Coordinates of C-alpha atoms in Angstrom, one line a residue:
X1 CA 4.1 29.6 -21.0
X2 CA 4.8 33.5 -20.7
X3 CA 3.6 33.3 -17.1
X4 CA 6.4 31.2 -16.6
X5 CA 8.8 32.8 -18.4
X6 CA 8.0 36.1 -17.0
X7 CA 8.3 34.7 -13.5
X8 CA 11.7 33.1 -14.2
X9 CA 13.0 36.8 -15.3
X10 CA 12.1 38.1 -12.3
X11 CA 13.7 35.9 -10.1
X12 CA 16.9 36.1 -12.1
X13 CA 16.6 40.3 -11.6
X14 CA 16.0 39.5 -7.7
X15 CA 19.0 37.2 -8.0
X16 CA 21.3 39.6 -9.8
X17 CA 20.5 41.9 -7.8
X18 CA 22.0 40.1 -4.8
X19 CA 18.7 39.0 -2.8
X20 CA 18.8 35.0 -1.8
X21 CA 15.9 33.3 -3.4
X22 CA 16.3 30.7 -1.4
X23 CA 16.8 30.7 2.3
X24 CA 19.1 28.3 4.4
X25 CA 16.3 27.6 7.2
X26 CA 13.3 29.0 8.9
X27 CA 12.2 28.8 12.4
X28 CA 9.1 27.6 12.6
X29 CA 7.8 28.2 15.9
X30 CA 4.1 26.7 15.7
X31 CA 3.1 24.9 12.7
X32 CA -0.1 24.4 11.8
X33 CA -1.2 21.6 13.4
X34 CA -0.2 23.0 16.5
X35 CA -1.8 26.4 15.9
X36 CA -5.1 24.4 15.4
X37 CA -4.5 22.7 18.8
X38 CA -3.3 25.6 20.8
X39 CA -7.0 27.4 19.8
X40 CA -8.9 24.4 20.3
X41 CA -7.2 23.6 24.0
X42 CA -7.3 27.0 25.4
X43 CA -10.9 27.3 23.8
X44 CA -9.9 30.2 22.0
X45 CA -12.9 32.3 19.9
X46 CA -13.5 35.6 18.3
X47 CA -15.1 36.9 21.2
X48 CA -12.2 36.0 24.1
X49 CA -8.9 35.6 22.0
X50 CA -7.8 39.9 22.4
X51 CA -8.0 38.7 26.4
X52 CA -5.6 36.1 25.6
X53 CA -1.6 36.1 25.6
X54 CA -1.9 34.8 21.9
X55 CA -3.3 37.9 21.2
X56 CA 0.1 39.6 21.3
X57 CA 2.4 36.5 20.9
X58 CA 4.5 36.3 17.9
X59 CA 4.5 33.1 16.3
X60 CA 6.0 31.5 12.6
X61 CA 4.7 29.6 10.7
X62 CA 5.2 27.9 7.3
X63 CA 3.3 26.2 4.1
X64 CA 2.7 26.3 0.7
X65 CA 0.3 28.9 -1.2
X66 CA -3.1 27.6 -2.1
X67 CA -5.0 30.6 -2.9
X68 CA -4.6 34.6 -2.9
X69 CA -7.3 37.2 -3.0
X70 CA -6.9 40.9 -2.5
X71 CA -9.5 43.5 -1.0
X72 CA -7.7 46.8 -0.8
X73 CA -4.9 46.7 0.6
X74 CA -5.1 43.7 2.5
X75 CA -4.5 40.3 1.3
X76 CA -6.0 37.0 2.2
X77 CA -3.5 34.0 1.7
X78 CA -4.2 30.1 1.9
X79 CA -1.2 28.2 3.3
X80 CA -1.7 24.4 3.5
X81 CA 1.2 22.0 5.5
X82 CA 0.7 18.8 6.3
X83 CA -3.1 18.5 5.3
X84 CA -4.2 20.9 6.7
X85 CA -4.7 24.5 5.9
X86 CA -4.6 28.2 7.3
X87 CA -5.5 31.7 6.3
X88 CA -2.9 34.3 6.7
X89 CA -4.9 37.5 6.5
X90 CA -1.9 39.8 5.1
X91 CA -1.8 43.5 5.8
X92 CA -0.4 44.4 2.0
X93 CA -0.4 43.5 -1.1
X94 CA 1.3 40.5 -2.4
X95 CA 3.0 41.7 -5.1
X96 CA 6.1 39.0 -4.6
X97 CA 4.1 35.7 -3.9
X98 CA 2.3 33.6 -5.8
X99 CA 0.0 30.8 -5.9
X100 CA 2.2 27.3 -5.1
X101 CA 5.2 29.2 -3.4
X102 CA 6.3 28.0 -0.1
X103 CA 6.3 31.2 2.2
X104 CA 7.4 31.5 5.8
X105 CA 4.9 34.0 8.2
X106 CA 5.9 35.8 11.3
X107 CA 2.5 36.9 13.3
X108 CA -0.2 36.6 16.2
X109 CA -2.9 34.1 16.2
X110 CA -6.6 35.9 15.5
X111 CA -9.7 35.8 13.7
X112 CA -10.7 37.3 10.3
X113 CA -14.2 39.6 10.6
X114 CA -16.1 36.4 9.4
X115 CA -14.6 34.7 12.3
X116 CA -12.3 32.6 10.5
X117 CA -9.1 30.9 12.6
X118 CA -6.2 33.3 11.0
X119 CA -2.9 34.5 10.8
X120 CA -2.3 38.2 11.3
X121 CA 0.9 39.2 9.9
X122 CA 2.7 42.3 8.2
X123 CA 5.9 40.2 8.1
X124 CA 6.0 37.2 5.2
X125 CA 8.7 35.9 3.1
X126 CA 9.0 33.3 0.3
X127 CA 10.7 30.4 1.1
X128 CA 10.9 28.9 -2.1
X129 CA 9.0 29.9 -5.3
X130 CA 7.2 27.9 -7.6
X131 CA 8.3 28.3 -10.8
X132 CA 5.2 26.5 -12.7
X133 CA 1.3 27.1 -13.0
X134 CA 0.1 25.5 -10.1
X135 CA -3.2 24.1 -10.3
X136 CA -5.5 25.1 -8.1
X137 CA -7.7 23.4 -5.1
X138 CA -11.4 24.3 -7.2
X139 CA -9.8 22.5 -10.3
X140 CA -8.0 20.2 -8.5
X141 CA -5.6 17.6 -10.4
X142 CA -8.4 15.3 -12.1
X143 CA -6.4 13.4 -14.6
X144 CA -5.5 9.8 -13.1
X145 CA -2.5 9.7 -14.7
X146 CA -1.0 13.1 -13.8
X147 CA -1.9 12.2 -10.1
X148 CA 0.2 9.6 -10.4
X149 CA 3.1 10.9 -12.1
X150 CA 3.1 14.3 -9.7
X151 CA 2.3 12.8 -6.8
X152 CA 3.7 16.2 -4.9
X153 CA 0.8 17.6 -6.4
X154 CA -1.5 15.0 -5.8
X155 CA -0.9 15.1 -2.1
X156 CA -1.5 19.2 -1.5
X157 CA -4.7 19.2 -4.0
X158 CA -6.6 16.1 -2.9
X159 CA -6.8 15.4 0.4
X160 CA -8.4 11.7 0.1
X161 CA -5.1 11.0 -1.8
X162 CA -3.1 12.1 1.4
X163 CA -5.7 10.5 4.0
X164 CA -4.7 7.2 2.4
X165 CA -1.2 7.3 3.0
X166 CA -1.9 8.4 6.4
X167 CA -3.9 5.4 7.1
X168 CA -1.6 3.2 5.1
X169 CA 1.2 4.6 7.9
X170 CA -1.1 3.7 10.8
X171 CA -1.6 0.2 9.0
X172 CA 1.9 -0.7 8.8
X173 CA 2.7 0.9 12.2
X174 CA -0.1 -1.2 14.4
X175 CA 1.3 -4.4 12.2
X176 CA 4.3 -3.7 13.8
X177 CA 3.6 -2.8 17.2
X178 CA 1.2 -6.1 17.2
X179 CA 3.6 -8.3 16.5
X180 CA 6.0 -6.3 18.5
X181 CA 3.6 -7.1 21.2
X182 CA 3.7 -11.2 20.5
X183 CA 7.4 -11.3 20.9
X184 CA 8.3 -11.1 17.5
X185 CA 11.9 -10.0 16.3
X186 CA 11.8 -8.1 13.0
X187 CA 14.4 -9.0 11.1
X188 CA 16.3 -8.0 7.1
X189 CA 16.8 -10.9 4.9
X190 CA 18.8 -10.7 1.4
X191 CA 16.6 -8.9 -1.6
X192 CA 18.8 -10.8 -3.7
X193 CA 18.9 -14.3 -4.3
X194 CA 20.5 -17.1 -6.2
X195 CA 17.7 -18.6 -6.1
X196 CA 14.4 -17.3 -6.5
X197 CA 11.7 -19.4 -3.8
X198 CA 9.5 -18.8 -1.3
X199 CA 6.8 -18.4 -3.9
X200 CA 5.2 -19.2 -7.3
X201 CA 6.0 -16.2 -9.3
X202 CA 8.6 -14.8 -12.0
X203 CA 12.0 -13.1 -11.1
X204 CA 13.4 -9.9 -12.0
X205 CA 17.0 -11.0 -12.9
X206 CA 20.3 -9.1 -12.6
X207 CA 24.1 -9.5 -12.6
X208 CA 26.2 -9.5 -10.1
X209 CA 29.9 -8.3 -11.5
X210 CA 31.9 -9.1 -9.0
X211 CA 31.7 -12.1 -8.6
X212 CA 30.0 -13.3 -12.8
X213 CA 27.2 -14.2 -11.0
X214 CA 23.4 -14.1 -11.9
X215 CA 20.9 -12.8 -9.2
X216 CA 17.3 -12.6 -8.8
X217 CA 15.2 -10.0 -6.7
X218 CA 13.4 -11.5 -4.1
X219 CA 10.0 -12.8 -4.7
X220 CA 9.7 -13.7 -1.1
X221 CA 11.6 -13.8 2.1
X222 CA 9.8 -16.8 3.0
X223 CA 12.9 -19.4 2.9
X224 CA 16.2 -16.7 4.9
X225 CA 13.1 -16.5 7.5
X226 CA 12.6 -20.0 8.1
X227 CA 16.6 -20.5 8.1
X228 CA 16.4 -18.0 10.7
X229 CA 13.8 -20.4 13.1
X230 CA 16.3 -23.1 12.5
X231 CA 19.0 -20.7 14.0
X232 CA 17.2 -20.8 16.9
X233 CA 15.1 -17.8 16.7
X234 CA 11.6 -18.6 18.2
X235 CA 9.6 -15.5 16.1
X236 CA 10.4 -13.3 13.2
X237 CA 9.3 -11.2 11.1
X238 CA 10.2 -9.2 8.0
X239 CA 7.8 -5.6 6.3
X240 CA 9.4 -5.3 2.8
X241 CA 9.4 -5.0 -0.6
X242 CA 8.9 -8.3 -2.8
X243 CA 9.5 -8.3 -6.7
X244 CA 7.8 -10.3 -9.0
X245 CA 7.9 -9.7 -13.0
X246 CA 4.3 -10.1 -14.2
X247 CA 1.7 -8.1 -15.1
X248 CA 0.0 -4.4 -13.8
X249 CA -3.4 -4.2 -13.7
X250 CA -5.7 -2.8 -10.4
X251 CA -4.2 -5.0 -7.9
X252 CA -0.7 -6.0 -8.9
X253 CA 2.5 -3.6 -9.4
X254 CA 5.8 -5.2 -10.0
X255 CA 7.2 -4.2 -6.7
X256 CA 4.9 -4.4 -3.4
X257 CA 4.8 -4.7 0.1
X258 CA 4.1 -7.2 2.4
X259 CA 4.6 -8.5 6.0
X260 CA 5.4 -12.4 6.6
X261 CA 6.1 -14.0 10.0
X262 CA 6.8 -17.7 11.3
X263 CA 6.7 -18.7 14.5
X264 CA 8.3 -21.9 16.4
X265 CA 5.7 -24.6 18.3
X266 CA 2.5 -23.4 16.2
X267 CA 0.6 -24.6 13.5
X268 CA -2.1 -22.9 11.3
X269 CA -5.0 -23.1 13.4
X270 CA -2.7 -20.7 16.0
X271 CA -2.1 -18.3 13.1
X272 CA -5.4 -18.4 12.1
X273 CA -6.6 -16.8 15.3
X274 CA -3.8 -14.7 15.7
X275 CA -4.9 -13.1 11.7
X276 CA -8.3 -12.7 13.1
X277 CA -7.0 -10.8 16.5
X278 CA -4.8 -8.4 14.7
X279 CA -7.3 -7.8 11.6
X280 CA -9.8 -6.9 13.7
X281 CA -8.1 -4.5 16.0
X282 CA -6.6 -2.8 13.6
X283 CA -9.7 -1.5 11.9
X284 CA -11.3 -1.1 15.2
X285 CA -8.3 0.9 16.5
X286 CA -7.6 3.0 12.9
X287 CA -11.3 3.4 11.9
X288 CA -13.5 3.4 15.4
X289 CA -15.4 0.6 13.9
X290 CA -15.0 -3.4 13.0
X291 CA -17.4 -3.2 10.0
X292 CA -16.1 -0.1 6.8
X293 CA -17.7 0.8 3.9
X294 CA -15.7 0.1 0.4
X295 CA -17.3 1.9 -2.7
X296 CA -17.0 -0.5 -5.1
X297 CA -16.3 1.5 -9.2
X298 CA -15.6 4.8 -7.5
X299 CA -14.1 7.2 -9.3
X300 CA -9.5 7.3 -8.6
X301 CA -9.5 10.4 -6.8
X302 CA -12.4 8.7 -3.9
X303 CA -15.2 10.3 -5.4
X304 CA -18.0 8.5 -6.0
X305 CA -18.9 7.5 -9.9
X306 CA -22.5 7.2 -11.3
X307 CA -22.2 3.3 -11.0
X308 CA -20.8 3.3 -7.2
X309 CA -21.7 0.4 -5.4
X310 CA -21.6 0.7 -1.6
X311 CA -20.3 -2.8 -0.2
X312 CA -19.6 -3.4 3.7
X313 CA -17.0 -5.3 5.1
X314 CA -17.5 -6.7 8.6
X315 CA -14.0 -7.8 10.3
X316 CA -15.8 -8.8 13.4
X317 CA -14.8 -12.5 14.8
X318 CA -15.1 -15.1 13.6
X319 CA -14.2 -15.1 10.2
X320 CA -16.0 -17.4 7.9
X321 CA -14.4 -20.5 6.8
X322 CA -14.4 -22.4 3.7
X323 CA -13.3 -25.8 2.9
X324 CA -11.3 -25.7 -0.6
X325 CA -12.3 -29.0 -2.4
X326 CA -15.4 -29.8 -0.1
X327 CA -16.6 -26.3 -1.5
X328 CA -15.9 -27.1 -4.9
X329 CA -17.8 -30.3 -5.2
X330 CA -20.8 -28.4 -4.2
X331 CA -20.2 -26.1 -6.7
X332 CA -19.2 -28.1 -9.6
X333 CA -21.0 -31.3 -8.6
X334 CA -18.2 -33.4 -9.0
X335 CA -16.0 -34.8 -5.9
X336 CA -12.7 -33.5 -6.0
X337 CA -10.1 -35.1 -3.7
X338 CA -6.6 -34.7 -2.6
X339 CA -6.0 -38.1 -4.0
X340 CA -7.3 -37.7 -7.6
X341 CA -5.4 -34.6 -7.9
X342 CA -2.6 -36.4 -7.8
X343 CA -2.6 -38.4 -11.1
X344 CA -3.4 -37.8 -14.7
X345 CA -6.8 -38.8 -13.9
X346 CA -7.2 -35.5 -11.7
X347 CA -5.7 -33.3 -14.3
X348 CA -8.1 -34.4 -16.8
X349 CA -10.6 -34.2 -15.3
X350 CA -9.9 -30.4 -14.0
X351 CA -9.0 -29.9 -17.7
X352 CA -12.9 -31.1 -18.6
X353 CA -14.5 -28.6 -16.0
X354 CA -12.8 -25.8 -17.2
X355 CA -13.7 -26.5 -20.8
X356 CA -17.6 -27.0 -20.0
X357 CA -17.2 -24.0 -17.7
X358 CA -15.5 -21.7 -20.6
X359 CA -12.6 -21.3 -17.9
X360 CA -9.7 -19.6 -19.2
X361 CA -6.2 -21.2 -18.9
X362 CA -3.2 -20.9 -20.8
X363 CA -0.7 -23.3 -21.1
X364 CA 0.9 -24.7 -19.1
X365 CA -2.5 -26.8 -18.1
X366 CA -0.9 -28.6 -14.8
X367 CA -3.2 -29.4 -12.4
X368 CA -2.3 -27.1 -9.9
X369 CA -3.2 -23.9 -12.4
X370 CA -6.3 -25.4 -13.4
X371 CA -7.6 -26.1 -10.3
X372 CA -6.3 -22.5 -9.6
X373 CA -8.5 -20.9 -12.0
X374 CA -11.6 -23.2 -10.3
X375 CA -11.2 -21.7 -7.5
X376 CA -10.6 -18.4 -8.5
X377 CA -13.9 -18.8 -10.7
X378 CA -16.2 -20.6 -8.1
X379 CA -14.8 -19.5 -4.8
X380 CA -12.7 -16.5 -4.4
X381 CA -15.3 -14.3 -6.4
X382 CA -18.1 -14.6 -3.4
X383 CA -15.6 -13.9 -0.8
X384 CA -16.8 -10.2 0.0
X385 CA -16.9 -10.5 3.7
X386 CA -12.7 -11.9 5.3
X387 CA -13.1 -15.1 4.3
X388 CA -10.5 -18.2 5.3
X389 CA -10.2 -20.5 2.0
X390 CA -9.0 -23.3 3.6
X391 CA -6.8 -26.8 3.4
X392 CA -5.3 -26.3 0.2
X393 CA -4.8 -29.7 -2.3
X394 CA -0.5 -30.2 -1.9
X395 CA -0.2 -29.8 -5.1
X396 CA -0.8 -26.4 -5.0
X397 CA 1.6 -25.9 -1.8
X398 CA 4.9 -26.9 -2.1
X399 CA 5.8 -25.3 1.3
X400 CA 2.8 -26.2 3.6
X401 CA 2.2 -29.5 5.9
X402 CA 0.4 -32.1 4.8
X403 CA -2.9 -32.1 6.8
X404 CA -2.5 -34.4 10.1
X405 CA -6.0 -36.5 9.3
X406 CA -6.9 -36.2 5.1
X407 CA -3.9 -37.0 2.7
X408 CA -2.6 -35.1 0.1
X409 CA -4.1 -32.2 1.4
X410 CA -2.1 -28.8 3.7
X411 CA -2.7 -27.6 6.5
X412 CA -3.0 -23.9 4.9
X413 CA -5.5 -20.6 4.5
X414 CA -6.3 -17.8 2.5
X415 CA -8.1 -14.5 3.8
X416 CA -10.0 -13.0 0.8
X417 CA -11.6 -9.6 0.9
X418 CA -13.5 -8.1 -2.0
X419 CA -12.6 -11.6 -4.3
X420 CA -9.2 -10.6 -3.3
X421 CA -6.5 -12.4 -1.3
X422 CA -4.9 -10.6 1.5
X423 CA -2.7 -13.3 3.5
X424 CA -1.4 -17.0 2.9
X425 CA -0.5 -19.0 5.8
X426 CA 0.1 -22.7 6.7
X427 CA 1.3 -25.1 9.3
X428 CA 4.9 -25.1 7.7
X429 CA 6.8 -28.6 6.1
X430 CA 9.6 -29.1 8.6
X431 CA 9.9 -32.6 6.6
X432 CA 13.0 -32.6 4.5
X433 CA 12.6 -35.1 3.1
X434 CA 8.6 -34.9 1.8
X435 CA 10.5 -30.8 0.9
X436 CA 13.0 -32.7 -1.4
X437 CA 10.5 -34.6 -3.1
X438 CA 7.8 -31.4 -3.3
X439 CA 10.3 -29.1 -5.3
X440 CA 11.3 -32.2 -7.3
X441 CA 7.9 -31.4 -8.4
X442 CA 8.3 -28.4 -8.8
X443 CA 10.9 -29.1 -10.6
X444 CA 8.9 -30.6 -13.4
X445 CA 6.3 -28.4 -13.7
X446 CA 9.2 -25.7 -14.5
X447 CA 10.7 -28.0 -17.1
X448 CA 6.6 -28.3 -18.3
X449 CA 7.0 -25.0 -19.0
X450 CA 5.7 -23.2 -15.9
X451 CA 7.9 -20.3 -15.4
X452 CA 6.6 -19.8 -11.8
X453 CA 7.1 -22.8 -10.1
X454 CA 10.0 -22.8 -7.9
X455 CA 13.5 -24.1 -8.3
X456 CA 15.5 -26.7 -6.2
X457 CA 17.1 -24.9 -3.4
X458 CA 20.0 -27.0 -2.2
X459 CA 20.8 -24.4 1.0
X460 CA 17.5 -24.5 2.0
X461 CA 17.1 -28.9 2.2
X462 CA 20.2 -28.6 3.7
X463 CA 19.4 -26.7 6.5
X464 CA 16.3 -28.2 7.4
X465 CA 18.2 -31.2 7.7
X466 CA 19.2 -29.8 10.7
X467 CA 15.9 -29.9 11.9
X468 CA 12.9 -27.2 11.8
X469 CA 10.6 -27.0 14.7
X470 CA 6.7 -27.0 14.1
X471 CA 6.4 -23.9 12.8
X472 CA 3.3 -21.3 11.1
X473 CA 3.8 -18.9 8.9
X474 CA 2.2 -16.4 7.4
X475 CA 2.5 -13.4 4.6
X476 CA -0.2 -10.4 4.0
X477 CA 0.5 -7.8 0.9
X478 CA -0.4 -4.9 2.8
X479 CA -0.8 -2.7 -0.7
X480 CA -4.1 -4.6 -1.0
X481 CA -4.8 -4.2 2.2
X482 CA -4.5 -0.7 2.1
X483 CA -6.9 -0.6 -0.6
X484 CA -9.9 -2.5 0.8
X485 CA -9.9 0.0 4.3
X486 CA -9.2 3.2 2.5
X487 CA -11.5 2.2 -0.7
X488 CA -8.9 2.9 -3.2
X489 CA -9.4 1.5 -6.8
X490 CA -6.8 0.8 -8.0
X491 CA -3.1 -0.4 -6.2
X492 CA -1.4 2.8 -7.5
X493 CA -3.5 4.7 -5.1
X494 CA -2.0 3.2 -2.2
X495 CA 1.9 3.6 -3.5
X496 CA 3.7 7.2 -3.6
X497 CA 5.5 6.0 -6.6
X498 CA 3.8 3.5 -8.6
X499 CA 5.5 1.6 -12.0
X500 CA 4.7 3.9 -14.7
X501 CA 5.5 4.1 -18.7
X502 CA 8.4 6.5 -19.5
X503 CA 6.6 10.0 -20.7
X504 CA 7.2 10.7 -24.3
X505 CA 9.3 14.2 -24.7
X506 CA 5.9 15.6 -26.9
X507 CA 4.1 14.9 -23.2
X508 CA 6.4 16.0 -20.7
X509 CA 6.4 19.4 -23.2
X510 CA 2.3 19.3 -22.7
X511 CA 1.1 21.4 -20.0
X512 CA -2.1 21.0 -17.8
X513 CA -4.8 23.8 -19.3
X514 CA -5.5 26.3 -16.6
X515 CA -8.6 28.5 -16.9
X516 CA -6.8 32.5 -17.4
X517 CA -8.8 33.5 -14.6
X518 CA -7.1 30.9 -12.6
X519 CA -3.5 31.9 -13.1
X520 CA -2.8 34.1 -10.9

């Protein structure tokens, strides 16, 4: 664009011309934040501020350029850092600054005649120009994929965007201290594995040259962090990234975050209350409240659209619980058991309901998919409220204990939220035995053609021949989280730099249309 153009000619004349463009440092003496809470501590107004030593105190202060409007001689500039924003009422004309720069100010805190919370100042310089059109706060930055794509544009025009990662940073941090609190030890296992496990999911694969060898990207830390309670440590727990290669849509992204943690001499029932206890004060400590408001088809930038659908989630204790295959029968009118699911007999029969039921499953048809989809169908979908799905059929949890009193079924949970799930937990197999025989299993559903069922992992029945304690464990994906307490959309909301298709050279060349009024 010739705004552009012009703009970079004049910065190369300032350069030639021997002037630094772009400064080493700058002190920053009170940034915004703290400007707002010096006037707000000290009560400062319009009326008492001259009286005050602020009056005369010099102070700096730094932020990007929101918007610039002359009257006379004097210049009123809007600076935003951090989320927040400040005028800088400028006594000249800015000639040298422009909308998007980053300029530093040197001046005393006062009011504007409208008694607006200002910056007086006669002494400004840019810090570091913008050398694009940058959009501005009226217009905002509407277009969903553009938000996502500039996210450092994103975060300075709307501030719902920024509010969510701040809240997502307050999520992740009380997770933390909580189970700092419960004598956890946080702990790094391996991101890449020879075998993939821990989960039923595809791999992303890579090579390792060094050694010829083929790798996987963690799907779960689930196995290094049982290892780790056979080693004798009594808690752990791990916040990182997991990789899985399947689809994108709202609620999945190849790589995501979660939290898992096992602890010795506990079974799921302990877990289960300790999932409730943390839930619940965190959205009581983060929000001020135990029951939020999620808008249900609001629009990506946290507006609300024409078909907005305001939906309350209570996280006050007790969660509801729900029996898996007791709760199915009801629905279906058919008893399920943990028995019949383990023969032919049980497949067929799952196989039946889903046809009758014009449930949707591609092949592999194994039982543990179809009953899968069941669930998903009859179950997860009415789950608005936390809800524990609960004692799981074995043969869709390789990992988990078989119940103490019903056979063939775990002792495991879900939490859903919005027909979503948010954690998995269970009273873990320390069998190895029953483990050698459940990835057998496993084993043949893979050969059946089920790309996600997990492999044999030889290091992992070796060491719990060495004897795992009772143990529960327990894994949230805290990107979904996220999105049910902030009210996001759509997962891509929640993450700074979410999976995207490469741009196409004809669309990085396109530029966002700026009304000519708006340019300057």
């Amino acid at each position: 664009m010739k705004e552009e153009t012009s703009r970079y000619k004049y910065l190369e004349s300032k350069a030639a011309a021997g002037e630094l463009l772009y400064p080493y440092d700058f002190k920053e003496s009170m940034p915004i934040k703290e400007i707002i809470r010096v006037v707000e501590e000290n009560k400062l107004t319009p009326e008492n501020i001259d009286k005050s030593e602020y009056a005369t105190k010099r102070i700096t202060t730094a932020g990007r350029v929101l918007a610039i409007r002359s009257i006379g001689k004097i210049s009123f500039i809007r600076i935003e850092s951090g989320g927040l924003s400040m005028q800088i009422i400028y006594k000249d004309k800015c000639k040298e600054v422009f909308r998007g720069d980053i300029v530093g100010v040197e001046g005393a805190i006062g009011y504007s005649k409208k008694g607006e919370l200002s910056v007086l100042s006669n002494n400004m310089r840019v810090l570091s120009p913008c050398l694009h059109i940058y959009p501005t706060v009226h217009y905002g930055l509407k277009e969903t994929e553009l938000r996502y794509r500039q996210r450092y544009l994103d975060l300075v025009l709307n501030k719902n965007s920024l509010d969510r990662f701040v809240a997502r940073n307050k999520i992740i941090s009380f997770i933390r201290k909580f189970l700092d609190s419960k004598d956890f030890m946080e702990v790094e296992t391996p991101m890449m594995h020879i075998i993939p496990g821990g989960a039923a999911a595809k791999p992303f694969t890579t090579k390792l040259n060094e050694m010829n060898m083929d790798l996987s990207l963690r799907i779960s830390p689930e196995l290094h962090l049982k290892t780790l309670l056979i080693g004798g440590i009594p808690r752990v727990y791990e916040i990182g990234r997991q990789f899985r290669n399947e689809g994108i849509d709202a609620t999945h992204n190849p790589e995501f975050t979660t939290c898992e943690f096992y602890m010795s001499y506990a079974d799921y029932n302990d877990v289960l209350q300790i999932t409730e206890e943390m839930l619940s004060q965190m959205v009581m400590e983060i929000f001020g409240t135990k029951i939020i408001e999620y808008t249900a088809q609001g629009n990506a930038d946290g507006s609300d659209s024409a078909d907005a659908k305001k939906i309350r989630i209570d996280f006050t204790t007790p969660f509801k619980r729900v029996d898996i295959l007791g709760e199915l029968s009801k629905k279906l009118g058919v008893e399920i058991t943990g028995d019949i699911l383990e023969t032919e007999e049980g497949r067929l029969l799952l196989d039946d309901l889903c046809r009758k039921n014009n449930i949707r499953c591609n092949n592999p048809r194994t039982t543990s998919r179809l009953l899968d989809k069941l669930v998903g169908e009859y179950l997860e979908s009415e789950c608005n409220n936390p809800t524990f799905l609960m004692n799981h059929p074995k043969i869709m949890s390789p990992l988990a204990k078989e119940h103490r009193s019903r056979k063939n079924i775990t002792e495991r949970f879900e939490l859903f939220i919005l027909g979503k799930e948010v954690c998995n937990a269970y009273t873990e197999l320390n069998d190895p035995f029953d483990q050698r025989r459940r990835f057998e299993q496993q084993a043949q559903d893979k050969s059946a053609g089920d790309d996600e069922a997990q492999e044999i992992d030889e290091d992992f029945c070796t060491a719990m021949e060495y004897g795992l304690p009772p143990a529960g464990g327990w894994g949230i994906g805290i990107d979904r989280l996220v999105m049910m307490l902030t009210g996001a959309q759509n997962i891509r909301d929640v993450l700074f730099f979410p999976t995207m298709r490469p741009q196409s050279k004809q669309a990085i060349k396109e530029k966002e249309d700026v009304p000519e009024k708006e340019k300057k």
